[in-house]
């Protein structure tokens, strides 16, 4: 029977409840060190159906609030604030990140590391059990697990290592690469950090294999597809400056049997379920999922915490007729400006939109002097005309990068563009160059207490 993730989701809670009981039953001895995140046991991996349920569990892990349920995007925006947003909340962890004073015990950072490796470990369990998966579904299951692992490592390397554009990637520490299921504490307590170059090579291998195994999407944006793997690859190649491959990956998404299309207005891209513009998202419903972008960005009238405000410095970046300005609103309670991209707590978390693919293709074509798929002007003007702006006759690289900055704002991409473009962020009168120590997270002290082989990042106390 073909693998249908949506039909299986209703069984997941029951399955993992049974699994938790199985794991807990082995822990009568308080000194038992069985890793509670391990799912490599006979119950979990003994049958086709169970392996597929474990794969659903990997999606659930990825969608946690500490990861793509919002915090990965939010924390990147806080680090790249540049005086264009302010954090005004009471939680110390995001406040530290916003101030570029992140401590080695910051719970948001520690949970990001832990949740990422939990997702990777579940994916590794699936990849290690492919032999029991029905042959007709095996490529899909493998492709989805590789996608989840590659995406997780991509976020880790971007936030725990200096950018690829700085120095020699083969000489700088990134994060440990673990490619087999960890069923106890041994490997977690000995794994050393691989280099930036090694981690990027692994990400590219995972995502390339994923794209080769998965079928063309029918706009199932909340699960991995060939197009979502290619879209993440386009980000990876852009980050390392391989513009030809970034261009080709983005073009493949855009031209994939016409499955995707820009929404009629930019507002239609947010605060709802999957649209034709979504390449990958995190599904939220009345009964499942969390949208921490909405939680922190939205006014209290929208059931948000109203902790991130937009400053005039950012609003001044737009042309006067730009309809993207209409997405901002004044909070009637506080009188400050907030973004309307995140006001529905039941709206999907949009991770990759088609608009980004047009801008990536435009940038890469411009840099290379090519017109693969379309001219840079054609792609940029698609974005401009949708928001009511006059098309440009001549498009420069600065035009493209400006459109990218405005189109993707508050979606977690600005920090990574700052780093790859070697730009500078100014916060409170202090300049932070793209390679600044404090635009990189510290390796969590909690992890270093367990694993003595983990080195600490520059600028942080090496306890």
CSV table of C-alpha atoms in Angstrom, one decimal, residues 151-380:
chain,number,residue,atom,x,y,z
A,151,UNK,CA,17.7,20.5,6.5
A,152,UNK,CA,18.5,20.0,10.2
A,153,UNK,CA,22.2,20.0,9.6
A,154,UNK,CA,21.9,23.1,7.4
A,155,UNK,CA,20.3,25.1,10.2
A,156,UNK,CA,22.9,23.9,12.7
A,157,UNK,CA,25.9,24.8,10.6
A,158,UNK,CA,24.5,28.3,9.8
A,159,UNK,CA,24.0,29.1,13.5
A,160,UNK,CA,26.8,27.3,15.3
A,161,UNK,CA,29.7,28.0,12.9
A,162,UNK,CA,31.2,31.0,11.2
A,163,UNK,CA,29.9,31.5,7.7
A,164,UNK,CA,31.2,29.6,4.7
A,165,UNK,CA,32.3,32.9,3.3
A,166,UNK,CA,34.8,33.4,6.1
A,167,UNK,CA,38.3,32.0,6.0
A,168,UNK,CA,38.8,28.4,5.0
A,169,UNK,CA,35.8,26.2,5.6
A,170,UNK,CA,38.0,23.1,5.8
A,171,UNK,CA,39.8,24.6,8.9
A,172,UNK,CA,36.9,25.8,11.0
A,173,UNK,CA,34.7,23.8,13.4
A,174,UNK,CA,31.0,23.4,12.7
A,175,UNK,CA,29.0,20.6,14.4
A,176,UNK,CA,29.3,16.9,14.8
A,177,UNK,CA,28.1,14.7,11.9
A,178,UNK,CA,26.3,11.6,13.2
A,179,UNK,CA,24.9,9.4,10.4
A,180,UNK,CA,23.9,6.3,12.3
A,181,UNK,CA,21.2,5.9,15.0
A,182,UNK,CA,22.5,6.7,18.5
A,183,UNK,CA,21.0,4.1,20.9
A,184,UNK,CA,22.9,5.0,24.0
A,185,UNK,CA,25.1,7.8,25.3
A,186,UNK,CA,28.5,6.6,24.0
A,187,UNK,CA,28.5,8.3,20.6
A,188,UNK,CA,27.0,11.5,21.9
A,189,UNK,CA,29.7,11.8,24.5
A,190,UNK,CA,32.6,11.4,22.1
A,191,UNK,CA,31.6,13.0,18.8
A,192,UNK,CA,33.9,15.9,17.8
A,193,UNK,CA,32.9,18.8,15.7
A,194,UNK,CA,33.3,18.3,12.0
A,195,UNK,CA,34.5,21.2,9.8
A,196,UNK,CA,32.2,23.6,8.0
A,197,UNK,CA,33.3,22.1,4.7
A,198,UNK,CA,32.5,18.6,5.9
A,199,UNK,CA,29.1,19.5,7.2
A,200,UNK,CA,28.1,21.4,4.0
A,201,UNK,CA,29.3,18.4,1.9
A,202,UNK,CA,27.1,16.1,4.0
A,203,UNK,CA,24.1,18.5,3.6
A,204,UNK,CA,24.5,18.6,-0.2
A,205,UNK,CA,24.8,14.8,-0.4
A,206,UNK,CA,21.7,14.3,1.7
A,207,UNK,CA,19.6,16.8,-0.2
A,208,UNK,CA,20.9,15.7,-3.6
A,209,UNK,CA,20.0,12.1,-2.9
A,210,UNK,CA,16.7,13.2,-1.5
A,211,UNK,CA,15.8,15.1,-4.6
A,212,UNK,CA,16.7,12.1,-6.8
A,213,UNK,CA,14.5,9.7,-4.8
A,214,UNK,CA,11.4,11.8,-4.3
A,215,UNK,CA,8.7,12.4,-6.9
A,216,UNK,CA,7.4,15.6,-8.3
A,217,UNK,CA,5.2,17.4,-5.8
A,218,UNK,CA,1.5,17.8,-6.0
A,219,UNK,CA,1.8,20.8,-3.7
A,220,UNK,CA,2.1,18.7,-0.5
A,221,UNK,CA,4.1,21.4,1.1
A,222,UNK,CA,4.1,20.1,4.6
A,223,UNK,CA,6.1,17.0,3.7
A,224,UNK,CA,9.4,16.6,1.8
A,225,UNK,CA,9.2,16.5,-2.0
A,226,UNK,CA,11.6,16.7,-4.9
A,227,UNK,CA,10.9,20.4,-5.1
A,228,UNK,CA,11.4,21.1,-1.4
A,229,UNK,CA,14.8,19.3,-1.4
A,230,UNK,CA,15.8,21.3,-4.5
A,231,UNK,CA,14.6,24.5,-2.8
A,232,UNK,CA,16.8,23.9,0.3
A,233,UNK,CA,19.7,23.0,-2.0
A,234,UNK,CA,19.3,26.4,-3.7
A,235,UNK,CA,19.7,28.0,-0.3
A,236,UNK,CA,22.8,25.8,0.4
A,237,UNK,CA,24.5,26.7,-2.9
A,238,UNK,CA,23.7,30.4,-2.5
A,239,UNK,CA,25.2,30.3,1.0
A,240,UNK,CA,28.5,28.8,-0.4
A,241,UNK,CA,28.6,31.0,-3.5
A,242,UNK,CA,28.0,28.3,-6.0
A,243,UNK,CA,25.6,30.4,-8.1
A,244,UNK,CA,25.3,28.1,-11.1
A,245,UNK,CA,23.9,25.3,-8.9
A,246,UNK,CA,21.8,27.7,-6.9
A,247,UNK,CA,20.3,29.0,-10.1
A,248,UNK,CA,19.6,25.5,-11.5
A,249,UNK,CA,18.0,24.2,-8.3
A,250,UNK,CA,15.7,27.2,-8.1
A,251,UNK,CA,14.9,27.0,-11.8
A,252,UNK,CA,14.0,23.3,-11.3
A,253,UNK,CA,11.5,24.2,-8.6
A,254,UNK,CA,9.9,27.0,-10.6
A,255,UNK,CA,9.6,24.9,-13.8
A,256,UNK,CA,8.5,21.7,-12.1
A,257,UNK,CA,5.4,20.8,-14.1
A,258,UNK,CA,3.8,24.2,-13.2
A,259,UNK,CA,2.9,23.0,-9.7
A,260,UNK,CA,3.7,26.3,-8.1
A,261,UNK,CA,2.4,29.9,-8.6
A,262,UNK,CA,2.7,33.2,-6.9
A,263,UNK,CA,-0.4,34.1,-5.0
A,264,UNK,CA,-2.4,37.1,-6.3
A,265,UNK,CA,-1.2,39.3,-3.4
A,266,UNK,CA,1.6,39.0,-0.9
A,267,UNK,CA,-1.0,39.0,1.9
A,268,UNK,CA,-2.4,35.8,0.6
A,269,UNK,CA,0.9,34.0,1.2
A,270,UNK,CA,0.5,34.1,5.0
A,271,UNK,CA,-1.8,33.3,7.9
A,272,UNK,CA,-3.5,30.3,6.3
A,273,UNK,CA,-2.9,26.8,5.2
A,274,UNK,CA,-0.9,25.6,2.2
A,275,UNK,CA,-1.1,27.8,-0.9
A,276,UNK,CA,0.3,27.4,-4.5
A,277,UNK,CA,3.2,29.5,-3.4
A,278,UNK,CA,4.4,27.2,-0.6
A,279,UNK,CA,7.3,25.0,-1.4
A,280,UNK,CA,7.7,23.8,2.2
A,281,UNK,CA,5.9,24.7,5.4
A,282,UNK,CA,5.0,23.5,8.8
A,283,UNK,CA,1.4,22.6,9.1
A,284,UNK,CA,-0.6,24.1,12.0
A,285,UNK,CA,-4.2,23.1,12.9
A,286,UNK,CA,-6.6,23.6,15.8
A,287,UNK,CA,-5.3,20.5,17.4
A,288,UNK,CA,-1.7,20.1,16.4
A,289,UNK,CA,1.4,22.3,15.9
A,290,UNK,CA,2.8,25.5,17.2
A,291,UNK,CA,3.6,28.8,15.5
A,292,UNK,CA,6.1,30.7,17.6
A,293,UNK,CA,6.5,33.3,14.9
A,294,UNK,CA,2.9,34.3,15.5
A,295,UNK,CA,3.4,34.0,19.3
A,296,UNK,CA,6.2,36.5,19.5
A,297,UNK,CA,5.4,38.8,16.6
A,298,UNK,CA,1.6,39.2,16.9
A,299,UNK,CA,-0.3,41.8,19.0
A,300,UNK,CA,-2.2,40.5,22.0
A,301,UNK,CA,-5.4,41.2,20.1
A,302,UNK,CA,-4.3,38.3,17.8
A,303,UNK,CA,-3.4,36.1,20.9
A,304,UNK,CA,0.3,36.9,20.5
A,305,UNK,CA,2.8,38.1,23.1
A,306,UNK,CA,3.5,41.3,21.2
A,307,UNK,CA,7.3,41.1,21.9
A,308,UNK,CA,8.8,42.1,18.6
A,309,UNK,CA,8.1,45.5,17.1
A,310,UNK,CA,9.0,47.0,13.7
A,311,UNK,CA,10.8,50.3,13.7
A,312,UNK,CA,10.6,53.2,11.3
A,313,UNK,CA,14.1,52.4,10.1
A,314,UNK,CA,12.7,49.3,8.5
A,315,UNK,CA,9.6,51.0,7.1
A,316,UNK,CA,11.7,53.6,5.4
A,317,UNK,CA,13.2,51.0,3.2
A,318,UNK,CA,10.1,50.6,1.0
A,319,UNK,CA,8.9,52.6,-1.9
A,320,UNK,CA,5.8,54.6,-1.1
A,321,UNK,CA,3.5,52.5,-3.3
A,322,UNK,CA,4.8,49.1,-2.1
A,323,UNK,CA,1.9,47.0,-1.0
A,324,UNK,CA,4.2,45.1,1.3
A,325,UNK,CA,3.8,48.2,3.5
A,326,UNK,CA,0.1,47.2,3.9
A,327,UNK,CA,1.2,44.0,5.8
A,328,UNK,CA,2.3,46.2,8.7
A,329,UNK,CA,-0.2,47.3,11.3
A,330,UNK,CA,-0.2,49.5,14.3
A,331,UNK,CA,-0.9,47.6,17.5
A,332,UNK,CA,-3.9,49.4,19.1
A,333,UNK,CA,-2.8,48.4,22.6
A,334,UNK,CA,0.8,49.6,22.4
A,335,UNK,CA,0.8,52.0,19.5
A,336,UNK,CA,3.9,50.3,17.9
A,337,UNK,CA,4.1,48.7,14.4
A,338,UNK,CA,4.0,45.0,13.9
A,339,UNK,CA,4.2,42.7,10.9
A,340,UNK,CA,1.1,41.1,9.6
A,341,UNK,CA,2.9,38.1,8.2
A,342,UNK,CA,2.3,36.3,11.5
A,343,UNK,CA,-1.1,37.1,13.1
A,344,UNK,CA,-3.0,33.7,12.8
A,345,UNK,CA,-1.8,31.2,15.4
A,346,UNK,CA,-3.3,28.5,13.3
A,347,UNK,CA,-1.6,29.6,10.1
A,348,UNK,CA,1.2,27.4,8.7
A,349,UNK,CA,4.7,28.4,9.3
A,350,UNK,CA,6.0,29.3,5.9
A,351,UNK,CA,9.5,28.0,5.5
A,352,UNK,CA,10.2,28.3,1.7
A,353,UNK,CA,8.0,30.3,-0.8
A,354,UNK,CA,8.1,30.4,-4.6
A,355,UNK,CA,9.0,34.1,-4.4
A,356,UNK,CA,12.3,33.2,-2.9
A,357,UNK,CA,13.1,30.9,-5.9
A,358,UNK,CA,12.5,33.7,-8.4
A,359,UNK,CA,14.8,36.0,-6.4
A,360,UNK,CA,17.5,33.3,-6.1
A,361,UNK,CA,17.3,32.6,-9.9
A,362,UNK,CA,17.5,36.3,-10.6
A,363,UNK,CA,20.5,36.8,-8.4
A,364,UNK,CA,22.4,33.9,-9.8
A,365,UNK,CA,21.6,34.7,-13.4
A,366,UNK,CA,22.7,38.3,-12.8
A,367,UNK,CA,26.0,37.3,-11.2
A,368,UNK,CA,26.7,34.8,-14.0
A,369,UNK,CA,25.5,36.8,-16.9
A,370,UNK,CA,23.0,34.1,-17.9
A,371,UNK,CA,19.3,33.9,-18.5
A,372,UNK,CA,18.4,30.4,-17.4
A,373,UNK,CA,14.6,30.1,-17.1
A,374,UNK,CA,14.1,33.9,-17.4
A,375,UNK,CA,16.1,37.2,-17.4
A,376,UNK,CA,16.8,38.7,-14.0
A,377,UNK,CA,14.5,41.6,-14.9
A,378,UNK,CA,11.6,39.2,-15.6
A,379,UNK,CA,12.0,37.4,-12.3
A,380,UNK,CA,12.4,40.6,-10.2
